[in-house]
């Protein structure tokens, strides 16, 4: 058994190692080292906890057993999961953190003496507030992440579910939670504690169902943030520095990512949270006009010819590429182009994919070197000087309407200036609008050649035609 | 007058938010997905609470209600710890620079 002061020092060290883990991610070179720091930090935290309790009875063996079971499941998932499914995986993992926070809060409530929080029915007020907040946020994270998981997985429709008085209900439930926590502090009644948790589960569901599929990057980041605040709440209850530091780090990390995602869609955070965006209501009107406008379409041969005669090509990948699993074929195509001394780069919009940075991971998986992949602001000026833009599986993020039509729901959103290229190759299955439900003006431009096909099939055909 | 230890913890909390703010802004956007998976892994340090809860049962009755919740939380958190760190590792392994001779 080690002293409380010593263990607190070690918890501080693991907190610092977690900071270094995030710091490492500032560049791909240092990132692997950063991840290693994170693992060491976690290892220290767990070992110190064992030592500070100093109880190596049968219970300890069970702890190890459950740790190994959980670890094996986690490791299995980590190795098996395809990179396209990362958003679901992260949403699923968030739900586990949330539920773990709820469980720890429950055990602390049922056995407060084990945590030095007083005795049953006589828990310190401050601890009671902290653990209720931790449990409430954890429960919201859990049920919210489950809904996000189901939506991302396609088990539940991505369309927003809205009903009258929804926001009023959420507000009412939020206030109810605060009142219940207040009366819980006065009465110490376990029924109130359970009610807080149940209502929080409900709030989590209600909070996520009105948010449409296109806003999933924001939802995941937001839930990431919540899972951090839940951990911090529990950290205060347990008076544990490692948890408090980590909770604050994760909480602010998720909040920043949400902010970046909202900004990349030119939407306010509240606009996303209040939801209802990305439904079908907008499509009907646009569909009528669409049929009248002429569209130039071509085949793989035309595309290969255009690219062969270009001196620079910019690839604009989107989630559609991931769905079609076209990233490997794409990389093959790029290799061929490079052999012909054509300069190729990739342009990635911040909200491409279903979570922040998702497209970068998919390209990295297809062995695309990360120094050929550029962010929106770094590459947007290059479109004007390039010969061909190859848009594969992206849509809304290339729509010039965002710059020209103040009436459009996506007006003001930063978009890639694809139309400034000499010619645009647009791989898409049909002319249907993207998630935002807005018709893409780019389809009807003179310099756009539509390639109607499955992204993978088309790319493979182009590869054949490049020989 | 003595300062409540809560204030010290609150200070750590607030300062960590600031540290987090600056550290996360310096993360390159191309690594935002690994950032999410690694933050997910480290937030599972909540396992320390789960371990305390699980080991609090007395030796005659290992699984009372409180410690059972602790054991369940251990499973959940360890799935996250191993899954989170390993999947991050797997992703980071894929980020490679352009090879010079491969041109």
mmCIF file of C-alpha atoms in Angstrom, chain A residues 260-405:
data_model
loop_
_atom_site.group_PDB
_atom_site.id
_atom_site.type_symbol
_atom_site.label_atom_id
_atom_site.label_comp_id
_atom_site.label_asym_id
_atom_site.label_seq_id
_atom_site.Cartn_x
_atom_site.Cartn_y
_atom_site.Cartn_z
ATOM 1 C CA UNK A 260 -14.137 23.367 -36.435
ATOM 2 C CA UNK A 261 -16.821 21.150 -37.969
ATOM 3 C CA UNK A 262 -19.554 23.768 -37.510
ATOM 4 C CA UNK A 263 -17.358 26.458 -38.976
ATOM 5 C CA UNK A 264 -16.585 24.300 -42.005
ATOM 6 C CA UNK A 265 -20.300 24.047 -42.653
ATOM 7 C CA UNK A 266 -20.938 27.691 -41.845
ATOM 8 C CA UNK A 267 -23.511 26.731 -39.267
ATOM 9 C CA UNK A 268 -23.751 27.798 -35.687
ATOM 10 C CA UNK A 269 -23.433 25.151 -33.038
ATOM 11 C CA UNK A 270 -27.010 25.765 -31.880
ATOM 12 C CA UNK A 271 -28.280 25.445 -35.413
ATOM 13 C CA UNK A 272 -26.763 21.947 -35.587
ATOM 14 C CA UNK A 273 -27.954 20.930 -32.123
ATOM 15 C CA UNK A 274 -31.496 22.092 -32.771
ATOM 16 C CA UNK A 275 -31.345 19.860 -35.803
ATOM 17 C CA UNK A 276 -33.824 19.122 -38.543
ATOM 18 C CA UNK A 277 -31.239 19.809 -41.248
ATOM 19 C CA UNK A 278 -30.625 17.431 -44.152
ATOM 20 C CA UNK A 279 -34.175 16.225 -44.586
ATOM 21 C CA UNK A 280 -36.070 15.596 -47.796
ATOM 22 C CA UNK A 281 -38.214 18.710 -47.709
ATOM 23 C CA UNK A 282 -35.747 20.735 -49.727
ATOM 24 C CA UNK A 283 -35.385 18.360 -52.656
ATOM 25 C CA UNK A 284 -38.807 18.540 -54.267
ATOM 26 C CA UNK A 285 -38.497 22.049 -55.612
ATOM 27 C CA UNK A 286 -35.029 21.558 -57.052
ATOM 28 C CA UNK A 287 -35.809 18.354 -58.859
ATOM 29 C CA UNK A 288 -38.108 20.090 -61.316
ATOM 30 C CA UNK A 289 -35.549 22.554 -62.560
ATOM 31 C CA UNK A 290 -32.874 19.958 -62.821
ATOM 32 C CA UNK A 291 -34.303 18.075 -65.777
ATOM 33 C CA UNK A 292 -34.200 21.109 -68.015
ATOM 34 C CA UNK A 293 -30.540 21.884 -67.702
ATOM 35 C CA UNK A 294 -28.119 20.097 -70.039
ATOM 36 C CA UNK A 295 -25.406 17.944 -68.565
ATOM 37 C CA UNK A 296 -22.316 16.686 -70.346
ATOM 38 C CA UNK A 297 -21.512 13.129 -69.535
ATOM 39 C CA UNK A 298 -18.601 10.979 -70.563
ATOM 40 C CA UNK A 299 -17.025 7.589 -70.019
ATOM 41 C CA UNK A 300 -13.787 6.245 -68.623
ATOM 42 C CA UNK A 301 -12.013 6.664 -71.942
ATOM 43 C CA UNK A 302 -12.764 10.403 -72.069
ATOM 44 C CA UNK A 303 -11.640 10.801 -68.485
ATOM 45 C CA UNK A 304 -8.395 8.934 -69.089
ATOM 46 C CA UNK A 305 -7.706 11.032 -72.192
ATOM 47 C CA UNK A 306 -8.269 14.288 -70.323
ATOM 48 C CA UNK A 307 -6.032 13.305 -67.448
ATOM 49 C CA UNK A 308 -3.268 11.923 -69.644
ATOM 50 C CA UNK A 309 -3.000 15.270 -71.374
ATOM 51 C CA UNK A 310 -3.033 17.260 -68.161
ATOM 52 C CA UNK A 311 0.032 18.432 -66.337
ATOM 53 C CA UNK A 312 -1.602 18.726 -62.940
ATOM 54 C CA UNK A 313 -4.556 16.900 -61.412
ATOM 55 C CA UNK A 314 -6.271 17.549 -58.098
ATOM 56 C CA UNK A 315 -8.301 14.743 -56.569
ATOM 57 C CA UNK A 316 -11.296 15.697 -54.427
ATOM 58 C CA UNK A 317 -12.414 12.634 -52.459
ATOM 59 C CA UNK A 318 -15.566 12.439 -50.358
ATOM 60 C CA UNK A 319 -17.470 9.933 -48.329
ATOM 61 C CA UNK A 320 -18.881 8.342 -51.486
ATOM 62 C CA UNK A 321 -15.368 7.145 -52.278
ATOM 63 C CA UNK A 322 -15.225 5.385 -48.922
ATOM 64 C CA UNK A 323 -18.644 3.790 -49.390
ATOM 65 C CA UNK A 324 -17.608 2.456 -52.795
ATOM 66 C CA UNK A 325 -14.238 1.306 -51.341
ATOM 67 C CA UNK A 326 -12.586 3.095 -54.252
ATOM 68 C CA UNK A 327 -9.536 4.391 -52.386
ATOM 69 C CA UNK A 328 -7.214 1.588 -53.506
ATOM 70 C CA UNK A 329 -8.272 1.850 -57.151
ATOM 71 C CA UNK A 330 -7.845 5.593 -56.866
ATOM 72 C CA UNK A 331 -4.324 5.206 -55.614
ATOM 73 C CA UNK A 332 -3.546 2.912 -58.549
ATOM 74 C CA UNK A 333 -4.868 5.547 -60.929
ATOM 75 C CA UNK A 334 -2.708 8.203 -59.302
ATOM 76 C CA UNK A 335 0.372 5.998 -59.573
ATOM 77 C CA UNK A 336 -0.209 5.682 -63.312
ATOM 78 C CA UNK A 337 -0.629 9.433 -63.652
ATOM 79 C CA UNK A 338 2.542 10.086 -61.712
ATOM 80 C CA UNK A 339 4.468 7.784 -64.012
ATOM 81 C CA UNK A 340 3.446 10.097 -66.846
ATOM 82 C CA UNK A 341 4.961 13.016 -64.905
ATOM 83 C CA UNK A 342 1.616 14.480 -63.999
ATOM 84 C CA UNK A 343 1.511 16.332 -60.708
ATOM 85 C CA UNK A 344 -1.210 14.906 -58.462
ATOM 86 C CA UNK A 345 -2.452 16.218 -55.150
ATOM 87 C CA UNK A 346 -5.477 15.541 -52.974
ATOM 88 C CA UNK A 347 -7.809 18.228 -51.649
ATOM 89 C CA UNK A 348 -9.768 17.458 -48.501
ATOM 90 C CA UNK A 349 -12.640 19.441 -47.131
ATOM 91 C CA UNK A 350 -12.846 19.481 -43.302
ATOM 92 C CA UNK A 351 -16.284 17.846 -43.299
ATOM 93 C CA UNK A 352 -15.534 15.246 -45.974
ATOM 94 C CA UNK A 353 -16.415 11.872 -44.506
ATOM 95 C CA UNK A 354 -18.442 11.132 -41.429
ATOM 96 C CA UNK A 355 -16.021 12.336 -38.777
ATOM 97 C CA UNK A 356 -13.192 14.864 -38.517
ATOM 98 C CA UNK A 357 -10.140 13.702 -40.473
ATOM 99 C CA UNK A 358 -11.885 10.560 -41.707
ATOM 100 C CA UNK A 359 -10.834 11.029 -45.333
ATOM 101 C CA UNK A 360 -7.175 11.400 -44.350
ATOM 102 C CA UNK A 361 -7.210 8.040 -42.589
ATOM 103 C CA UNK A 362 -8.808 6.338 -45.587
ATOM 104 C CA UNK A 363 -6.199 7.762 -47.950
ATOM 105 C CA UNK A 364 -3.428 6.826 -45.551
ATOM 106 C CA UNK A 365 -4.806 3.285 -45.512
ATOM 107 C CA UNK A 366 -4.545 3.218 -49.307
ATOM 108 C CA UNK A 367 -0.844 4.144 -48.922
ATOM 109 C CA UNK A 368 -1.259 7.717 -50.093
ATOM 110 C CA UNK A 369 1.663 9.678 -48.577
ATOM 111 C CA UNK A 370 0.295 12.321 -46.214
ATOM 112 C CA UNK A 371 2.413 15.077 -47.762
ATOM 113 C CA UNK A 372 0.366 14.807 -50.970
ATOM 114 C CA UNK A 373 -2.857 15.459 -49.078
ATOM 115 C CA UNK A 374 -3.869 19.071 -48.495
ATOM 116 C CA UNK A 375 -6.488 20.855 -46.433
ATOM 117 C CA UNK A 376 -8.983 23.238 -47.970
ATOM 118 C CA UNK A 377 -7.201 26.495 -47.197
ATOM 119 C CA UNK A 378 -3.835 25.168 -48.371
ATOM 120 C CA UNK A 379 -4.944 24.029 -51.787
ATOM 121 C CA UNK A 380 -7.917 26.168 -52.746
ATOM 122 C CA UNK A 381 -5.822 28.646 -54.737
ATOM 123 C CA UNK A 382 -4.281 25.853 -56.788
ATOM 124 C CA UNK A 383 -7.487 24.901 -58.570
ATOM 125 C CA UNK A 384 -7.203 27.920 -60.870
ATOM 126 C CA UNK A 385 -3.781 26.718 -62.055
ATOM 127 C CA UNK A 386 -4.667 23.062 -62.465
ATOM 128 C CA UNK A 387 -5.880 21.220 -65.512
ATOM 129 C CA UNK A 388 -8.184 18.586 -64.101
ATOM 130 C CA UNK A 389 -10.148 18.248 -60.891
ATOM 131 C CA UNK A 390 -11.256 14.695 -60.231
ATOM 132 C CA UNK A 391 -14.226 14.733 -57.848
ATOM 133 C CA UNK A 392 -14.944 11.298 -56.464
ATOM 134 C CA UNK A 393 -17.711 10.757 -53.942
ATOM 135 C CA UNK A 394 -17.812 14.388 -52.812
ATOM 136 C CA UNK A 395 -20.711 16.671 -53.587
ATOM 137 C CA UNK A 396 -21.887 19.478 -51.321
ATOM 138 C CA UNK A 397 -18.331 20.559 -50.521
ATOM 139 C CA UNK A 398 -17.751 21.448 -54.195
ATOM 140 C CA UNK A 399 -21.024 23.289 -54.790
ATOM 141 C CA UNK A 400 -20.376 26.827 -56.099
ATOM 142 C CA UNK A 401 -23.882 27.783 -54.925
ATOM 143 C CA UNK A 402 -22.368 28.219 -51.473
ATOM 144 C CA UNK A 403 -20.532 31.242 -52.836
ATOM 145 C CA UNK A 404 -23.165 32.695 -55.154
ATOM 146 C CA UNK A 405 -26.700 32.091 -53.917
#
